[in-house]
XYZ file of C-alpha atoms in Angstrom:
237
model
C 51.836 10.160 84.894
C 49.233 12.648 83.665
C 45.624 11.465 83.900
C 45.166 11.771 80.112
C 47.507 8.803 79.580
C 45.012 6.565 81.398
C 41.980 8.136 79.716
C 43.423 7.439 76.272
C 42.906 3.752 77.003
C 39.216 4.088 77.843
C 36.658 2.714 75.392
C 34.776 5.548 73.708
C 31.918 3.721 71.990
C 28.361 3.181 73.139
C 27.300 0.931 75.976
C 25.355 -1.318 73.597
C 28.362 -1.775 71.304
C 30.517 -2.841 74.257
C 27.823 -5.169 75.578
C 27.824 -6.873 72.189
C 31.638 -7.036 72.106
C 31.786 -8.625 75.587
C 28.944 -11.027 74.819
C 30.663 -12.167 71.641
C 33.888 -12.774 73.579
C 32.025 -14.855 76.147
C 30.135 -16.951 73.638
C 33.202 -17.561 71.427
C 35.517 -18.620 74.228
C 37.760 -15.545 74.080
C 39.505 -14.279 77.212
C 38.524 -10.723 78.082
C 39.389 -8.701 81.181
C 37.231 -5.603 81.477
C 38.014 -2.804 83.954
C 35.020 -0.651 84.817
C 36.952 2.564 85.429
C 35.712 5.266 87.740
C 37.757 8.245 88.987
C 38.762 6.259 92.083
C 40.835 3.655 90.266
C 42.424 6.298 88.019
C 43.412 8.373 91.065
C 44.833 5.241 92.687
C 47.054 4.612 89.658
C 49.624 7.276 90.468
C 49.897 6.004 94.062
C 50.104 2.277 93.226
C 52.435 1.032 90.474
C 50.430 -2.207 90.156
C 47.249 -0.295 89.318
C 49.172 1.880 86.886
C 50.514 -1.245 85.165
C 47.035 -2.738 85.088
C 45.372 0.345 83.525
C 48.046 0.599 80.843
C 48.163 -3.125 80.148
C 47.056 -4.384 76.733
C 45.485 -7.353 78.571
C 42.847 -5.081 80.054
C 40.011 -3.283 78.280
C 38.896 -0.173 80.150
C 35.358 1.204 80.003
C 34.010 4.471 81.514
C 31.950 3.503 84.562
C 31.154 7.001 85.793
C 29.997 10.244 84.216
C 33.096 12.036 85.518
C 35.278 9.800 83.327
C 33.120 10.559 80.279
C 33.213 14.327 80.951
C 36.984 14.185 81.493
C 37.478 12.441 78.151
C 35.297 14.992 76.382
C 37.213 17.813 78.045
C 40.467 16.392 76.699
C 39.071 15.862 73.210
C 38.891 12.080 73.533
C 35.937 10.136 72.139
C 33.447 9.143 74.839
C 29.862 8.313 73.899
C 28.396 7.493 77.308
C 29.158 5.804 80.619
C 29.058 2.003 80.701
C 28.234 0.843 84.182
C 29.421 -2.399 85.725
C 25.905 -3.303 86.860
C 24.498 -2.876 83.352
C 27.328 -4.880 81.764
C 26.909 -7.617 84.380
C 23.149 -7.759 83.798
C 23.622 -8.060 80.050
C 26.250 -10.785 80.282
C 24.319 -12.798 82.866
C 21.237 -12.765 80.628
C 23.326 -13.850 77.620
C 25.049 -16.560 79.683
C 21.698 -17.863 80.922
C 20.110 -17.963 77.475
C 23.109 -19.825 76.089
C 23.685 -22.307 78.941
C 27.073 -20.872 79.923
C 28.906 -21.211 83.218
C 29.249 -18.319 85.667
C 31.273 -17.679 88.828
C 30.264 -14.953 91.290
C 32.785 -13.774 93.851
C 31.945 -11.072 96.357
C 29.306 -9.482 98.615
C 27.778 -10.967 101.738
C 26.818 -14.683 101.768
C 23.090 -13.923 101.810
C 23.454 -11.546 98.878
C 25.592 -13.663 96.555
C 23.642 -16.847 97.374
C 20.384 -15.023 96.631
C 21.729 -13.893 93.252
C 22.943 -17.429 92.430
C 19.531 -18.856 93.346
C 17.745 -16.243 91.274
C 19.921 -16.998 88.225
C 19.526 -20.760 88.579
C 15.743 -20.453 88.822
C 15.525 -18.206 85.794
C 18.069 -20.052 83.670
C 18.064 -23.782 84.536
C 20.743 -24.538 81.913
C 23.182 -22.053 83.405
C 25.904 -23.372 85.728
C 26.406 -21.013 88.669
C 29.160 -21.257 91.284
C 29.821 -18.596 93.888
C 31.725 -17.524 96.983
C 31.079 -14.575 99.242
C 33.551 -11.722 99.573
C 34.262 -12.100 103.275
C 35.438 -15.674 103.937
C 38.528 -17.466 102.673
C 41.753 -16.580 100.921
C 40.869 -14.732 97.759
C 43.936 -15.903 95.872
C 43.211 -19.529 96.715
C 39.585 -19.051 95.677
C 40.697 -17.542 92.367
C 42.941 -20.522 91.751
C 39.865 -22.725 92.134
C 37.868 -20.463 89.820
C 40.502 -20.801 87.108
C 40.350 -24.593 87.370
C 36.603 -24.503 86.668
C 37.156 -22.524 83.423
C 33.888 -20.524 83.682
C 32.617 -18.505 80.740
C 31.934 -15.476 82.924
C 33.566 -14.328 86.168
C 32.064 -11.381 88.054
C 34.008 -10.064 91.029
C 32.344 -7.691 93.493
C 35.044 -6.785 95.977
C 35.269 -3.048 95.392
C 37.832 -0.876 93.583
C 40.755 -1.508 93.239
C 40.909 -4.856 95.104
C 38.750 -6.656 92.551
C 40.820 -5.480 89.562
C 44.142 -6.312 91.167
C 42.908 -9.796 92.098
C 41.755 -10.544 88.550
C 44.951 -9.157 87.067
C 47.163 -11.299 89.332
C 45.438 -14.470 88.199
C 44.679 -13.559 84.587
C 47.506 -15.784 83.169
C 45.703 -18.846 84.593
C 42.715 -18.213 82.277
C 42.660 -19.181 78.616
C 38.995 -18.145 78.147
C 36.218 -16.325 79.893
C 35.080 -12.741 80.422
C 36.286 -11.365 83.786
C 34.847 -8.136 85.193
C 35.080 -6.269 88.477
C 31.547 -5.124 89.262
C 31.709 -3.470 92.690
C 28.389 -3.537 94.539
C 26.408 -4.873 91.560
C 25.435 -8.123 93.331
C 23.374 -6.141 95.831
C 21.321 -4.641 93.014
C 21.116 -7.719 90.786
C 20.032 -9.937 93.679
C 17.301 -7.496 94.678
C 18.936 -6.918 98.084
C 19.350 -3.209 97.336
C 17.421 -0.972 94.980
C 19.257 0.926 92.291
C 18.773 4.682 92.120
C 15.415 5.740 90.605
C 15.349 5.897 86.839
C 15.532 9.721 86.847
C 19.000 9.622 88.478
C 20.183 6.867 86.156
C 19.063 8.735 83.008
C 20.517 12.058 84.151
C 23.849 10.506 85.206
C 23.361 11.624 88.812
C 23.368 8.234 90.566
C 26.340 9.552 92.558
C 24.115 12.263 94.051
C 21.462 9.718 95.016
C 24.046 7.499 96.689
C 25.495 10.400 98.694
C 22.013 11.457 99.785
C 21.311 7.894 100.971
C 24.768 7.347 102.434
C 26.323 10.713 103.493
C 29.519 8.959 104.583
C 30.314 8.618 100.881
C 30.911 12.395 100.619
C 34.550 12.261 101.702
C 35.299 9.504 99.244
C 33.544 11.483 96.489
C 35.652 14.567 97.243
C 38.929 12.670 97.369
C 38.320 10.927 94.055
C 35.815 12.652 91.760
C 36.555 16.278 92.636
C 40.316 15.868 92.734
C 40.116 13.805 89.536
C 38.519 16.696 87.643
C 41.160 19.047 89.058
C 43.846 16.781 87.578
C 42.027 16.780 84.233
C 42.024 20.577 84.108
C 45.797 20.615 84.655
C 46.405 18.777 81.409
C 43.615 20.348 79.302
């Protein structure tokens, strides 16, 4: 399937408007599954029928987490206001959950990272209920069955693309409410375990460059996904 078929499903409004939409869903008890789409998951879609099904599913809302996705949409004449990152969406929803005494489940990252984030949230928002499990121990499907039984208002899964999205999608029918989002490495940043790129890189949409400079091993992954993704976009322009 041509890449434009996936991009047609991506939300084109502002980050703030989507934050408000997701917050409203959480506070009202709506079920919402948000996919933070970067070029990697879109490139995976043509190789994995389950990811293809997920991205095209009406049960998933797709937002552009990555400037390459925004540029691709603009190139194809699709509305795209700005990128909407998983870490920013997670931060907004956690703040709203804390201020409204909602329940949260965090799944992913190392034990010391996710426990630090849970402790930070509990200290800042005493009325918030926080449960968590690291991303390394235990059967993820069994854990997700337990999460569904708790009926949390917000579920953030930091297991990396596309594992986190596929896990949520498999268990989505068990949920009647709650906002569920795959947030990649956001727990590292939100817990304070790892610093986000300096503000200059965030504002200029060059966080990817900062990450490659800090972790050169990312270069191959960047080439296989972002560069090849834009090549696919040009084929259908």
